[in-house]
Coordinates of C-alpha atoms in Angstrom, one line a residue:
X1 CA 80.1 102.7 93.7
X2 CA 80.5 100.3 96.6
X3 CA 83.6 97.6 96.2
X4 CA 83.6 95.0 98.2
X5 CA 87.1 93.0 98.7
X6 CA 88.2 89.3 99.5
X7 CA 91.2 87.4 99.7
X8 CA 91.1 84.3 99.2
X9 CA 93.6 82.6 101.9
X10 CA 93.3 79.4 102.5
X11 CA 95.7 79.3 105.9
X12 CA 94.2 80.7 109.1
X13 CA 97.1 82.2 111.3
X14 CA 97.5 85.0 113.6
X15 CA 100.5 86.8 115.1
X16 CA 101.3 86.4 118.2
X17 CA 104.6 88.6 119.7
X18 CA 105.9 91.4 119.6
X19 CA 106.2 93.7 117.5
X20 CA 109.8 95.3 117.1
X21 CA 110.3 98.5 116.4
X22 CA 112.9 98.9 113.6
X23 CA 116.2 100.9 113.8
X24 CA 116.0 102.0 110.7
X25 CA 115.1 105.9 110.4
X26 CA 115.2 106.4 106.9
X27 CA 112.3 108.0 105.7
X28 CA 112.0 106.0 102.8
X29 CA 111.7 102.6 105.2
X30 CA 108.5 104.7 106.7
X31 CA 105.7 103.4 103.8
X32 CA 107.0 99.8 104.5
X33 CA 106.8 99.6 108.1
X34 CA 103.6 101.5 108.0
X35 CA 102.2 98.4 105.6
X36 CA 103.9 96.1 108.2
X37 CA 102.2 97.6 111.3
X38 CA 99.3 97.4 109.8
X39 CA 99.5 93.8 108.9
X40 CA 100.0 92.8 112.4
X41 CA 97.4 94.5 113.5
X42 CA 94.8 93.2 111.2
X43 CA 96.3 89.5 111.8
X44 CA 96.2 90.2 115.6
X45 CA 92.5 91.7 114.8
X46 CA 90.8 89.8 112.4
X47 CA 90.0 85.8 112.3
X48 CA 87.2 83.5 111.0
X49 CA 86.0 83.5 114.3
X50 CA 86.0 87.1 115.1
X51 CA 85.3 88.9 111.6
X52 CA 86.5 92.2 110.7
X53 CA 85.1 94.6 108.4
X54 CA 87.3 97.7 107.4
X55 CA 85.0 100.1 105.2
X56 CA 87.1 102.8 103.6
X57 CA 85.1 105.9 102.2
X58 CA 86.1 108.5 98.9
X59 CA 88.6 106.0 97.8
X60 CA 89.0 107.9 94.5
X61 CA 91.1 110.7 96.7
X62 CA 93.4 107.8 97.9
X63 CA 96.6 108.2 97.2
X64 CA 98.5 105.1 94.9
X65 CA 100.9 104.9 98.0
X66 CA 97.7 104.1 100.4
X67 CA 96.5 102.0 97.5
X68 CA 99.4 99.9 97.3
X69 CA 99.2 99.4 101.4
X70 CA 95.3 98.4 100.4
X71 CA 96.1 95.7 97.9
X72 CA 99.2 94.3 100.2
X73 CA 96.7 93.5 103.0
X74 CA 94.0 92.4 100.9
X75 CA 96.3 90.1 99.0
X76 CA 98.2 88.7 102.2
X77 CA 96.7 85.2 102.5
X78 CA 97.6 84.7 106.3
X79 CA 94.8 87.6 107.0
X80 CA 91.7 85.5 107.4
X81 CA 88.4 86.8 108.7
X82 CA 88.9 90.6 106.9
X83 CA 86.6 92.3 104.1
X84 CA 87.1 95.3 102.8
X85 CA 84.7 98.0 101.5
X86 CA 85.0 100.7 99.6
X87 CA 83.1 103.7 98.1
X88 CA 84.2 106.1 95.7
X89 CA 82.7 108.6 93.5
X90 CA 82.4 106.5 89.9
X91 CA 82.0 109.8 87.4
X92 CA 85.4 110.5 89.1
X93 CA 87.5 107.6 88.6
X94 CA 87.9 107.0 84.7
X95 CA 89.8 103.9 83.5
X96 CA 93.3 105.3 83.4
X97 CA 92.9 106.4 87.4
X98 CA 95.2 105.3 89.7
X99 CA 92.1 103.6 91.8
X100 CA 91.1 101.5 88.6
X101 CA 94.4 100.9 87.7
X102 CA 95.2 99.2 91.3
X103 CA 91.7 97.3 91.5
X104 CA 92.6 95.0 87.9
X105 CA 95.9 94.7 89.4
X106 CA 94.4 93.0 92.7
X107 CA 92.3 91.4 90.2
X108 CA 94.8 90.1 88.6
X109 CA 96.4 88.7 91.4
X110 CA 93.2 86.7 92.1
X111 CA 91.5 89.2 94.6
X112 CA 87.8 88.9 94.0
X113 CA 86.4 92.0 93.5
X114 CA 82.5 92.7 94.1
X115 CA 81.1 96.3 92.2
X116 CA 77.8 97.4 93.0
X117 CA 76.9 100.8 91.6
X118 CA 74.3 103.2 93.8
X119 CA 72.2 105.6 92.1
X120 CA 70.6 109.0 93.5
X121 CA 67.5 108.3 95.4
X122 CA 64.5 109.3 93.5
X123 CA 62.4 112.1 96.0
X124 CA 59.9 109.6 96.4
X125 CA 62.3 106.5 97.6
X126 CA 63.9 109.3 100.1
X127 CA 60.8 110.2 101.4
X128 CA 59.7 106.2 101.8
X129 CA 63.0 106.1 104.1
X130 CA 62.5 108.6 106.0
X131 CA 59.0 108.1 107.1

């Protein structure tokens, strides 16, 4: 299964500065500053002008903690210029995975979310690509 991933911003802005490293040590601060960092970048990155696609493979190994930093940058409506594809293995994620579960939230949230399931090349197709 491919999934294909938009916001739908309507402001165009990116970050100029620095960035500031925190002072805060606390491991538990760590998955929020990761998510941060990685906001800036794709704001410093990524623009109408100069598009950005970020194509994430086996998406039903992801962790729900990488899935939450997913749906935070895909839902943050100053990144402008940013799709997102995934691919995950479909007879592995049922309806109750964590993978699922996250995609109707984003859903929900008014991410527009685009599914396009791949079968097995027949040995005839492979051999037409491959010639």
């Amino acid at each position: 299964q491919l999934m294909t991933l938009y916001n739908n911003g309507s402001s165009q802005s990116l970050v100029g500065g620095e960035f500031r490293q925190s002072t805060t040590t606390a491991p538990s601060s760590m998955p929020g500053r990761v998510t941060l960092a990685f906001q800036q970048l794709i704001k410093r990155v990524a623009s109408p002008t100069r598009p950005m696609v970020l194509f994430l493979d086996d998406l039903q190994w992801a962790e729900p903690s990488s899935l939450e930093v997913l749906a935070t940058i895909v839902g943050d409506l100053e990144i402008r210029g940013l799709a997102v594809v995934g691919a995950c293995r479909g007879n592995e994620v049922s309806i109750d995975h964590h993978l699922s579960v996250t995609l109707r939230e984003m859903e929900r949230n008014g991410m527009v979310i685009t599914t396009i399931v791949m079968r097995n090349f027949s040995q005839s197709a492979l051999s037409e690509w491959l010639v």
